Coordinates of C-alpha atoms in Angstrom, one line a residue:
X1 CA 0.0 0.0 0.0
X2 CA 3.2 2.6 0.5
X3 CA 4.7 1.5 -2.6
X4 CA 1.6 2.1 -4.4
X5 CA 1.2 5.8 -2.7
X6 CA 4.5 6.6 -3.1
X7 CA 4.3 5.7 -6.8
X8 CA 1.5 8.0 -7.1
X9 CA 3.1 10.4 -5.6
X10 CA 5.9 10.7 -7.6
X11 CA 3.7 10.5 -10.6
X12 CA 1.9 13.3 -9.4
X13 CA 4.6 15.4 -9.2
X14 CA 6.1 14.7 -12.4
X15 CA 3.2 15.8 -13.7
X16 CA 2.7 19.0 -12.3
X17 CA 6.3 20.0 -13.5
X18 CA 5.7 18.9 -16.6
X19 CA 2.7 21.2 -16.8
X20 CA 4.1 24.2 -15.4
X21 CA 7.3 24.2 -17.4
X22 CA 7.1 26.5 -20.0
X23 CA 10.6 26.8 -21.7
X24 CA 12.3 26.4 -18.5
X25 CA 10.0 29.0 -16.8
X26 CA 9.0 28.8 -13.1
X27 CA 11.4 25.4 -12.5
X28 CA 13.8 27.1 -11.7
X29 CA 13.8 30.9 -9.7
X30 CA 14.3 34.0 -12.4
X31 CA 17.9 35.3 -11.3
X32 CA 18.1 39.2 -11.8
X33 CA 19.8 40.5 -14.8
X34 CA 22.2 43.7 -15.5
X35 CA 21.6 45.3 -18.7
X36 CA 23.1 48.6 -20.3
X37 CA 20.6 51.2 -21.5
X38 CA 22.8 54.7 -22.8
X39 CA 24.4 56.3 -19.9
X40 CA 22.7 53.9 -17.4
X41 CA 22.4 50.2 -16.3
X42 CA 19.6 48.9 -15.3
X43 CA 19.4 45.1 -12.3
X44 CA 16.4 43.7 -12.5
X45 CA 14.7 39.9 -12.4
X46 CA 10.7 40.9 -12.5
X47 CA 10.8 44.2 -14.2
X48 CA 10.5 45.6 -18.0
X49 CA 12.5 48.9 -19.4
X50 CA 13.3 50.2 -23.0
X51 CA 15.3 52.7 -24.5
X52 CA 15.2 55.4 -27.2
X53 CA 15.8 58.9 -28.0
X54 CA 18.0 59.0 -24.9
X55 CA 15.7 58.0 -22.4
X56 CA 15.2 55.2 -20.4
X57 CA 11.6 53.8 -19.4
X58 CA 10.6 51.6 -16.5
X59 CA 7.1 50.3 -18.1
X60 CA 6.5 47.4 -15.8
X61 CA 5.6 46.5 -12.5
X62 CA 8.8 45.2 -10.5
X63 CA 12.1 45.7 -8.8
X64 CA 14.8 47.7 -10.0
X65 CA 17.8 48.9 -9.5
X66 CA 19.2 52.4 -11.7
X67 CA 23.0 53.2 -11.5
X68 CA 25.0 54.4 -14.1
X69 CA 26.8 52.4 -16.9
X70 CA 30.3 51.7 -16.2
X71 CA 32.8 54.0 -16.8
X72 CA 29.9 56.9 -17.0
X73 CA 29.8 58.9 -13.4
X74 CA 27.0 61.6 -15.2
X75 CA 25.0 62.2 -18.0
X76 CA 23.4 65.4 -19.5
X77 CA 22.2 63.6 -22.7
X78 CA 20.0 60.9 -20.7
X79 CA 17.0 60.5 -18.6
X80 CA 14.1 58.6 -17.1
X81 CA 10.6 58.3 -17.3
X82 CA 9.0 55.8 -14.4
X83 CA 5.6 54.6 -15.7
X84 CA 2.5 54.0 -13.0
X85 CA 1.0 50.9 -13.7
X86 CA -2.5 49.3 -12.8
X87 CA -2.2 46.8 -10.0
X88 CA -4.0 45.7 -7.3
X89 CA -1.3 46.6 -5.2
X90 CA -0.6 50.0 -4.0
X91 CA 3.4 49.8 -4.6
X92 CA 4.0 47.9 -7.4
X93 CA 7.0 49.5 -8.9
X94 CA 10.1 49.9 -6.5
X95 CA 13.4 51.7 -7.6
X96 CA 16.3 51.5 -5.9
X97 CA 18.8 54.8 -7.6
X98 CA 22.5 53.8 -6.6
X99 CA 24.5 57.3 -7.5
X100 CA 22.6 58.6 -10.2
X101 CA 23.8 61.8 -11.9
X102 CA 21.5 63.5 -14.6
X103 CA 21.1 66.6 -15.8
X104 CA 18.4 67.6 -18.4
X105 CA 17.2 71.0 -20.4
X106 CA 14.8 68.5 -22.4
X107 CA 12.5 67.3 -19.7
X108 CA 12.7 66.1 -16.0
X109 CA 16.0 64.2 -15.1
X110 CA 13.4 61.6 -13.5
X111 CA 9.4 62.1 -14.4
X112 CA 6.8 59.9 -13.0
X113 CA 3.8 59.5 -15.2
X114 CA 0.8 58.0 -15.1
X115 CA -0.2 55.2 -18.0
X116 CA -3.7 54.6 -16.9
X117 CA -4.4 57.7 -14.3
X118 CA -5.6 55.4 -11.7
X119 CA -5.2 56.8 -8.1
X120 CA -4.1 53.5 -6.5
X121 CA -0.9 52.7 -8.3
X122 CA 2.3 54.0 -6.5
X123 CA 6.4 53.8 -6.9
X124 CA 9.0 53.2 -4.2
X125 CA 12.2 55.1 -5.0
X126 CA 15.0 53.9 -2.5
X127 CA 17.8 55.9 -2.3
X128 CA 21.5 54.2 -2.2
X129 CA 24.9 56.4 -2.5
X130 CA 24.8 60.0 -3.6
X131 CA 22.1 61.2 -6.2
X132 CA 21.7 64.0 -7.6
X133 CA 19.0 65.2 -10.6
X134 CA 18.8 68.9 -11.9
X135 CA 16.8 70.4 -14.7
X136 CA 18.7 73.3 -16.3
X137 CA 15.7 74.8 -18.4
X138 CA 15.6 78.6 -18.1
X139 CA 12.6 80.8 -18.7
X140 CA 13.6 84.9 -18.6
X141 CA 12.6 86.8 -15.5
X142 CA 9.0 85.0 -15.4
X143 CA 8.8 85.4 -19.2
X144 CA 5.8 82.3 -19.0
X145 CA 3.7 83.0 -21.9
X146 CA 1.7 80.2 -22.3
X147 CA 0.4 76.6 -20.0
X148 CA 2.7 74.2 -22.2
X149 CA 4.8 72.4 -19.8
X150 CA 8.2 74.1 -20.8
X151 CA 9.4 74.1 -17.0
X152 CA 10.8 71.0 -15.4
X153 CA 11.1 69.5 -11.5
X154 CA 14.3 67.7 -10.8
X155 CA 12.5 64.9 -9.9
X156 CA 8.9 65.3 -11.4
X157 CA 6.0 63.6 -10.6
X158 CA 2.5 63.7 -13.2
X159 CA 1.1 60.7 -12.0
X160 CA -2.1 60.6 -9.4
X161 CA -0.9 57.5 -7.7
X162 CA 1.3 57.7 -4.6
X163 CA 5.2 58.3 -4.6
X164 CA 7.2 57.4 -1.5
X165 CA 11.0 58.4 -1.2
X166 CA 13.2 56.1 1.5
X167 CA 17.0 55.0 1.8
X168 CA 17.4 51.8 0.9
X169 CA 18.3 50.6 4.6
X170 CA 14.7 51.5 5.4
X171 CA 12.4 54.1 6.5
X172 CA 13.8 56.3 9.1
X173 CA 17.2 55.6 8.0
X174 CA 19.0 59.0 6.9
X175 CA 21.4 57.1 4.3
X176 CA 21.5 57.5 0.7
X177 CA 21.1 61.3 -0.6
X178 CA 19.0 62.7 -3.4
X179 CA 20.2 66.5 -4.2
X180 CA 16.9 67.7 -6.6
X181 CA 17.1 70.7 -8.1
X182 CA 14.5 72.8 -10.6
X183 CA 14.5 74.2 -13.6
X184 CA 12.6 77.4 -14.0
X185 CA 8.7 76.7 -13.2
X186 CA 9.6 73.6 -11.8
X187 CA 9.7 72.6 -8.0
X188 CA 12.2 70.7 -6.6
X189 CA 10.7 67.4 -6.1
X190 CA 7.1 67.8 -7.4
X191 CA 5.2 69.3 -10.4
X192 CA 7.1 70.8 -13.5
X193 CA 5.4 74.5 -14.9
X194 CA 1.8 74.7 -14.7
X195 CA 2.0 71.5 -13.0
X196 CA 0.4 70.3 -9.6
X197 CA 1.5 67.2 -7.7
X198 CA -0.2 65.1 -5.5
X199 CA 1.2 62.2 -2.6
X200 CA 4.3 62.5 -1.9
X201 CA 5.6 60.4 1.2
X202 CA 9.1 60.8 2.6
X203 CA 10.0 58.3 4.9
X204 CA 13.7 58.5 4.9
X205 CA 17.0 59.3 3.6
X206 CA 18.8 62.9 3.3
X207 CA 17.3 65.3 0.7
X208 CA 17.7 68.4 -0.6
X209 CA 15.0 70.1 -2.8
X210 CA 15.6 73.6 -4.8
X211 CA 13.0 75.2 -6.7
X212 CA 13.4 76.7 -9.8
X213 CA 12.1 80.2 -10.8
X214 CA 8.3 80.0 -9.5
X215 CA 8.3 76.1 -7.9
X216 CA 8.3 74.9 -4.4
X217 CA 11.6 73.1 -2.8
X218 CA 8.7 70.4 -2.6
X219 CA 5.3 70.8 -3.8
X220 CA 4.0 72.5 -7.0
X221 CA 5.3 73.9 -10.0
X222 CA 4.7 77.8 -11.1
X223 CA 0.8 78.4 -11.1
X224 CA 0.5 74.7 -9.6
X225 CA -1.2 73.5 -6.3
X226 CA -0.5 70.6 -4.3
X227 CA -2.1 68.5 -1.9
X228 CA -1.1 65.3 0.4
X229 CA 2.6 66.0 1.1
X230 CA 4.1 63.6 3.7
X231 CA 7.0 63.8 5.7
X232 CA 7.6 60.6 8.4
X233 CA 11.4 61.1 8.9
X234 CA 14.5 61.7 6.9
X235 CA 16.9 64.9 6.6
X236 CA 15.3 67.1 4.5
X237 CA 16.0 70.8 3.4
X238 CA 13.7 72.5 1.1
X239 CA 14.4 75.9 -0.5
X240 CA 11.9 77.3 -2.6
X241 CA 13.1 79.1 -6.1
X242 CA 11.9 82.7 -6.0
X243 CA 7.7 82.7 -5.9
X244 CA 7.8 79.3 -4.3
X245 CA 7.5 78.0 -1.1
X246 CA 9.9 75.7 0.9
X247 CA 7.0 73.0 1.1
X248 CA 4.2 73.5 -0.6
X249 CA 2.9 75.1 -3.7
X250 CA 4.5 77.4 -6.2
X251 CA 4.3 81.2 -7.2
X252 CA 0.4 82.1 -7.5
X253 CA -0.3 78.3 -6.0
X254 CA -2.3 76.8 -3.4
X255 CA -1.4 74.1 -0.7
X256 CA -3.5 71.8 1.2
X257 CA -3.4 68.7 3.4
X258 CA 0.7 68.8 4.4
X259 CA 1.7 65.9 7.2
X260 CA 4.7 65.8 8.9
X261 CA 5.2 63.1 11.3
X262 CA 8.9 63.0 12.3
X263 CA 12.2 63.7 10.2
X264 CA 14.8 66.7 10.7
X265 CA 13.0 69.6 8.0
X266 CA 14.9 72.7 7.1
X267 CA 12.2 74.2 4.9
X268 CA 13.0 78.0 3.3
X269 CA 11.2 80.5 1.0
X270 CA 13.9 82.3 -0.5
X271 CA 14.4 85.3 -3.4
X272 CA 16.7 83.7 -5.1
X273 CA 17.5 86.7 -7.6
X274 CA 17.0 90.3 -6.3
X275 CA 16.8 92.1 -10.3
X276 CA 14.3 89.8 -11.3
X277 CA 10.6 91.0 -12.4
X278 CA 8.8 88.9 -8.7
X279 CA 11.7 89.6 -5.9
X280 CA 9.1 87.6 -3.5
X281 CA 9.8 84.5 -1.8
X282 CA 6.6 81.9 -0.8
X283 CA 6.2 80.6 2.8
X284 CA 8.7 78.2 4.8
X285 CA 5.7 75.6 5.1
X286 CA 2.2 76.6 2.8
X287 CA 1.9 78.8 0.6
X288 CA 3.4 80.1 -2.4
X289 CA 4.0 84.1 -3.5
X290 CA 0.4 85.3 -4.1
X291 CA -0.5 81.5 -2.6
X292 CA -3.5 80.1 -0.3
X293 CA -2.8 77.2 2.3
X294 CA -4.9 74.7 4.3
X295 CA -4.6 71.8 6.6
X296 CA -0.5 71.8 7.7
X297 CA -0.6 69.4 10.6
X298 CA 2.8 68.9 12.3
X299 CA 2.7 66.0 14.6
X300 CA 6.6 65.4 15.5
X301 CA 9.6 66.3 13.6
X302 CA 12.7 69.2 14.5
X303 CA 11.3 71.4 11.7
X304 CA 12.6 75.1 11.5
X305 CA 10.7 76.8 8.5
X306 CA 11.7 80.4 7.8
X307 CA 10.7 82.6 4.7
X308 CA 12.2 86.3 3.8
X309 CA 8.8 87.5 3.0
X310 CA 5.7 85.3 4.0
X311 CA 4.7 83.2 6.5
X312 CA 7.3 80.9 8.0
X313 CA 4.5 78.1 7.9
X314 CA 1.4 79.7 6.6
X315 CA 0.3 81.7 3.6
X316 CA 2.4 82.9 0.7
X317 CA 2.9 86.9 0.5
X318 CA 0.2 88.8 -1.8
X319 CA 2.0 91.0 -4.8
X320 CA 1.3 94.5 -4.9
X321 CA -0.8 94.0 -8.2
X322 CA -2.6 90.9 -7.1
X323 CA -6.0 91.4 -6.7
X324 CA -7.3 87.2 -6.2
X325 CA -5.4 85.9 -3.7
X326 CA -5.0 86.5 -0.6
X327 CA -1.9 84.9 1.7
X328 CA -3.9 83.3 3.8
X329 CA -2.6 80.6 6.5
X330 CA -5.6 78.7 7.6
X331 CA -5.9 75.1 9.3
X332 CA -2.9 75.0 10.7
X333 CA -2.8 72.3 13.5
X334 CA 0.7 71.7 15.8
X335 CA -0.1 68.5 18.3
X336 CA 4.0 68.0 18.7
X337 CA 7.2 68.2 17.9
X338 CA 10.0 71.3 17.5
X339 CA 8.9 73.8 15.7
X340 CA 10.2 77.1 14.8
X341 CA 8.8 79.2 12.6
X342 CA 10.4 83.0 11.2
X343 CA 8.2 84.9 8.9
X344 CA 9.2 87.5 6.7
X345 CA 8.6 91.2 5.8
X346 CA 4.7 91.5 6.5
X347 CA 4.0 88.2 7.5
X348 CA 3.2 86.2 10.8
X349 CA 5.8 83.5 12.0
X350 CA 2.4 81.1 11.7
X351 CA -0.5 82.2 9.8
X352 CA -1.0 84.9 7.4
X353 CA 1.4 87.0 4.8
X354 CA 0.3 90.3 3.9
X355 CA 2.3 93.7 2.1
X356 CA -0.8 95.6 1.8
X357 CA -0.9 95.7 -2.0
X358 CA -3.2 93.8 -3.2
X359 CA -7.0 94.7 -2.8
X360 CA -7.4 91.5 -1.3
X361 CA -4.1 90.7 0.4
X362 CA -5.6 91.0 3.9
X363 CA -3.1 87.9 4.9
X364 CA -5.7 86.2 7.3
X365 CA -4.8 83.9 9.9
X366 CA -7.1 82.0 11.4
X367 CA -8.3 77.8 12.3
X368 CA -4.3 77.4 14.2
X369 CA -4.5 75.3 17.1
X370 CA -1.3 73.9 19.1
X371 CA -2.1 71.1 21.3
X372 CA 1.5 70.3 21.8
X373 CA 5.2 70.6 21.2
X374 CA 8.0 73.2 21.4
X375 CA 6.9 76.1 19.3
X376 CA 9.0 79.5 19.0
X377 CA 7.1 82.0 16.4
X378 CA 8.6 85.0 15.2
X379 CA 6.9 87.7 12.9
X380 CA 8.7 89.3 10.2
X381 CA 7.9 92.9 11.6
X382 CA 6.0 94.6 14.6
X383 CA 2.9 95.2 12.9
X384 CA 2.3 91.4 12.1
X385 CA 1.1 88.7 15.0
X386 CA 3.7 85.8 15.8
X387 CA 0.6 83.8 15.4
X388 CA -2.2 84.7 13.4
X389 CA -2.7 87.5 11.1
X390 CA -0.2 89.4 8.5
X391 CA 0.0 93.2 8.7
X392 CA -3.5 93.9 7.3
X393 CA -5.0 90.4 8.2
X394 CA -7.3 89.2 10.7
X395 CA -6.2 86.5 13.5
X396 CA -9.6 84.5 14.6
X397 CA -10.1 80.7 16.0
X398 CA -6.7 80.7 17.1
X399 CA -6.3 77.8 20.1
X400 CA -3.9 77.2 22.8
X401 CA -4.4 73.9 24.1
X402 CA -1.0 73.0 25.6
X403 CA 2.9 72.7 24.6
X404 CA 5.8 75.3 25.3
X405 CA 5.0 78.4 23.9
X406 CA 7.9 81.1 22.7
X407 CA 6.5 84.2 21.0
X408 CA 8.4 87.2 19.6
X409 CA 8.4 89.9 17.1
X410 CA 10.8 92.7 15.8
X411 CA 10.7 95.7 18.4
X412 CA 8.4 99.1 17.2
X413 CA 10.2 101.9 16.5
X414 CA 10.1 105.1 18.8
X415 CA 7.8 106.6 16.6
X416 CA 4.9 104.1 16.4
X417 CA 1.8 103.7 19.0
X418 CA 1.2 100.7 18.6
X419 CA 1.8 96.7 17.6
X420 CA 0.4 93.8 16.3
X421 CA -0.8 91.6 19.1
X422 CA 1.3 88.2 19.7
X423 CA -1.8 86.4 19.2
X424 CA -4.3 87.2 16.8
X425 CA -4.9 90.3 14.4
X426 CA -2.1 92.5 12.6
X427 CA -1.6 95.8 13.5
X428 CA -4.0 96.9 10.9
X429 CA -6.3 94.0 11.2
X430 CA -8.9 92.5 13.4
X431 CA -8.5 90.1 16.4
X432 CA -10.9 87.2 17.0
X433 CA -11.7 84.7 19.1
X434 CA -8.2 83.2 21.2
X435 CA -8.4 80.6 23.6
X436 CA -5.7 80.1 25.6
X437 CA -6.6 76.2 27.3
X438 CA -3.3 75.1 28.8
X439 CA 0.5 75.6 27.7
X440 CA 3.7 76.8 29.1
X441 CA 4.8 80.5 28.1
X442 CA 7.4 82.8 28.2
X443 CA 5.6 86.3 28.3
X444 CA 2.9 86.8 31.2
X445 CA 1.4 88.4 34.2
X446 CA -0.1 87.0 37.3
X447 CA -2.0 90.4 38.0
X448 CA -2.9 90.7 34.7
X449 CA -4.0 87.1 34.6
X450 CA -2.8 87.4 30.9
X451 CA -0.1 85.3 28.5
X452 CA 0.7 87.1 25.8
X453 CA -1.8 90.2 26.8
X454 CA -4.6 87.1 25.9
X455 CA -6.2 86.5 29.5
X456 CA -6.9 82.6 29.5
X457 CA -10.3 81.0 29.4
X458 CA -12.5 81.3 32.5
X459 CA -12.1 79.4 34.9
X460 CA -8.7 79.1 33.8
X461 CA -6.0 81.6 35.4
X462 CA -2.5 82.3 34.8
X463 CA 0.4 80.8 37.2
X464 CA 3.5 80.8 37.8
X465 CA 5.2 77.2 36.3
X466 CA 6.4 74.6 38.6
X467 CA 8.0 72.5 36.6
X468 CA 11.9 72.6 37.6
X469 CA 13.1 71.8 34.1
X470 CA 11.4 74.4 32.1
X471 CA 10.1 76.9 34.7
X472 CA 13.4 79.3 33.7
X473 CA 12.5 79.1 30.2
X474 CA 8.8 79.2 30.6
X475 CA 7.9 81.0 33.7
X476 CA 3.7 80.8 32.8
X477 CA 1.6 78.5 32.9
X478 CA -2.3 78.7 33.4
X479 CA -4.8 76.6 35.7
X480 CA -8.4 76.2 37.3
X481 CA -9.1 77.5 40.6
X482 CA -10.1 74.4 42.9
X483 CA -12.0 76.0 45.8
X484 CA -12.7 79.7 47.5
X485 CA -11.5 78.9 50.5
X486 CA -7.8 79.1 50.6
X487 CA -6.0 82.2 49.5
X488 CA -3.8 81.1 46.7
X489 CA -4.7 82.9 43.6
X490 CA -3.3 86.3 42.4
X491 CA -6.7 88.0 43.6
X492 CA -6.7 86.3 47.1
X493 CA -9.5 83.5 46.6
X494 CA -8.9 80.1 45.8
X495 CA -6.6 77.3 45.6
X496 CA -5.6 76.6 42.1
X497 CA -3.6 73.5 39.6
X498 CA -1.3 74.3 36.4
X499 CA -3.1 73.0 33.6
X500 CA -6.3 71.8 35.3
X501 CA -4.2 68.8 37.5

């Protein structure tokens, strides 16, 4: 009975390789093959690539791995398009690039395009060794004269599907470097001109991201908007071309639904050229020049985002002639993390931008809540809030809920009768509704019972901090009275707890 099962058996099986053989195929494992395309070579067992007219395309699902050919350390002739695929899985392409040097005036060193425009497809790009891709396309002085995409990102992504960047030793990891630089219209890592860009995830690795003329350090290209920008750790510094933001849209964009969950971010909004026609820089975080931004959440991370004229995380400053936009910072939410955040000219440290041009520049801020963290705000000038509104703008629905609060602004001169408030409105705007909940605070008064000339929410007072480790630092604090009968409060009635304990 054994013999005639193992008999079977062996039968069996010899049939089933029989039937799956196909030319040798699936006997034996597919082992990964190295093959030169131009200027690069391409490792790969799973995946599918081509080559012509000087560019190399990954058109199939699978596993790569990009370096250059031997004997060829860069290339200005040769580039790459990454194609999206349909799959049922989210990530079904993954790249590893293993010091990749490209430089391109004819069209994004790297550009990720979509062959079916479905949502759900995605690419991993791993970083390994020292990359570095920069579009050298020029455009005079803002000389855009049409929506043709004649501006290019270093590393550009077209497609609607999800992009994640990582080292190749894993998320979190700060190895392996990408260096992405724009060409004029184009953002860093992003959209090209005209172009918006859509989920990007950065998990790890060290990148830098320049703008070009008009485009974001990450984010949008010139007259583009983003959404769903992700950063979960990583080094990553992000300097806007002139227009731009650091992180988020371009010159005349808007920029919505920015995470940051952890990472070390350096994000700037510079002027890149002082003679040229827009000397304006976009926000650290938000908004381009002339730009609109909603929903930053900051949830961890050592982020310092600083711009020369707008927000330093907020809205992008309003041009004198602009008469639709407005550089306003709203939805802003800060629940950890370190955070410090320099605005420019006009413009709040968070919140609005404003110059007072524009017939609608009013550079609101408003919808900020900080629920934790380390945050230190700085406004570009006296007359605009450290948090909230611009010079001209408004500050409303601005919460305090807890974390260690640093506010400042640029001294008045002797001449002027008044500021903006820390909190709130800009000197020439409006201030709203504040609620100051809980948090630790540097500027205060017990017989005021005020933090930053904001008195807390009844029945909340101010107090002096307890805490041995940060009472120096942050001498305020603010908590409920507990009963009328013992004479601890400022005023001479009730006993009361920091921060409702």
């Amino acid at each position: 009975m054994i013999k005639t099962l193992k008999r079977l058996l062996s039968a069996f099986l010899a049939f089933v390789m029989t039937a799956v053989s196909v030319s040798g195929l699936l006997v034996t494992p597919t082992l990964a093959a190295t093959t030169t395309y131009g200027d690069f070579k391409v490792t790969t067992s799973d995946g599918t690539c081509s080559y012509a007219d000087n560019v190399l395309t990954i058109s199939g699902e699978g596993t790569y791995t990009i370096e250059m050919a031997d004997g060829v350390t860069s290339t200005s002739t040769d580039r790459i398009i990454i194609e999206e695929n349909v799959s049922l899985s989210k990530y079904d392409t993954v790249i590893t690039l293993k010091d990749v040097n490209i430089s391109s005036d004819s069209g994004a060193p790297i550009n990720i395009v979509d062959t079916a425009n479905y949502w759900y497809s995605g690419v991993i790009l791993k970083l390994s060794g020292t990359n570095v891709l920069t579009a050298t396309n020029t455009i005079n002085s803002y000389g855009f004269s049409s929506t043709s995409n004649s501006g290019y990102a270093g590393l550009q992504k077209d497609a609607n599907g999800a992009l994640q960047i990582t080292s190749v030793d894993g998320d979190g990891s700060t190895t392996g470097s990408l260096t992405a630089s724009g060409g004029d219209g184009g953002a860093g890592i992003g959209g090209g001109f005209y172009g918006s860009c859509n989920d990007i995830i950065i998990n790890g690795g060290t990148i830098s991201a320049t703008g070009g003329q008009g485009g974001a350090g990450i984010g949008s290209g010139y007259k583009g908007d983003c959404s769903n920008i992700t950063i979960n750790g990583g080094i990553i510094i992000a300097d806007s071309g002139e227009g731009g933001a650091g992180i988020g849209s371009g010159y005349y964009g808007y920029a919505n639904d920015i995470e940051i969950n952890g990472g070390t971010i350096t994000a700037n909004g510079i002027v890149a050229d002082s003679s040229s026609t827009y000397n304006v820089s976009g926000a650290g975080i938000g908004g381009g020049s002339s730009g609109v931004v909603d929903n930053i959440e900051i949830n961890d991370g050592i982020i310092i985002a600083e711009s020369e004229d707008s927000a330093g995380i907020g809205g992008g400053w309003a041009t004198s002639s602009d008469t639709l936009h407005s550089g306003y910072g709203m939805g802003i939410v800060i629940n950890g993390g370190t955070i410090t955040a320099i605005g420019g000219s006009t413009s709040a440290g968070i919140g609005g931008s404003s110059n007072g041009g524009g017939l609608y520049s009013s550079g609101e801020g408003s919808n900020i809540t900080i629920n934790g963290g380390t945050v230190t705000a700085k406004s570009g000038i006296y007359t605009a809030a450290s948090i909230g509104g611009g010079s001209k703008g408004d500050g409303k629905n601005i919460t305090i809920n807890g974390g260690y609060i640093n506010l400042s602004m640029p001294s008045a001169p002797a001449s002027s009768t008044s500021s903006a408030d820390y909190i709130g409105g800009g000197k020439n705007g409006t201030t709203g509704t504040v609620n100051i909940l809980g948090g630790y605070f540097t500027i205060g008064s017990l017989s005021k019972n005020t933090v930053y000339n904001v008195t807390p929410n009844f029945p909340l007072i101010t107090v002096s901090n307890v805490e041995t480790s940060t009472k120096s630092t942050y001498p305020y604090t603010v908590g409920y009275i507990q009963s009328l009968e013992i004479s601890d409060s400022p005023w001479g009635f009730g006993k009361f707890f920091p921060n409702g304990f």
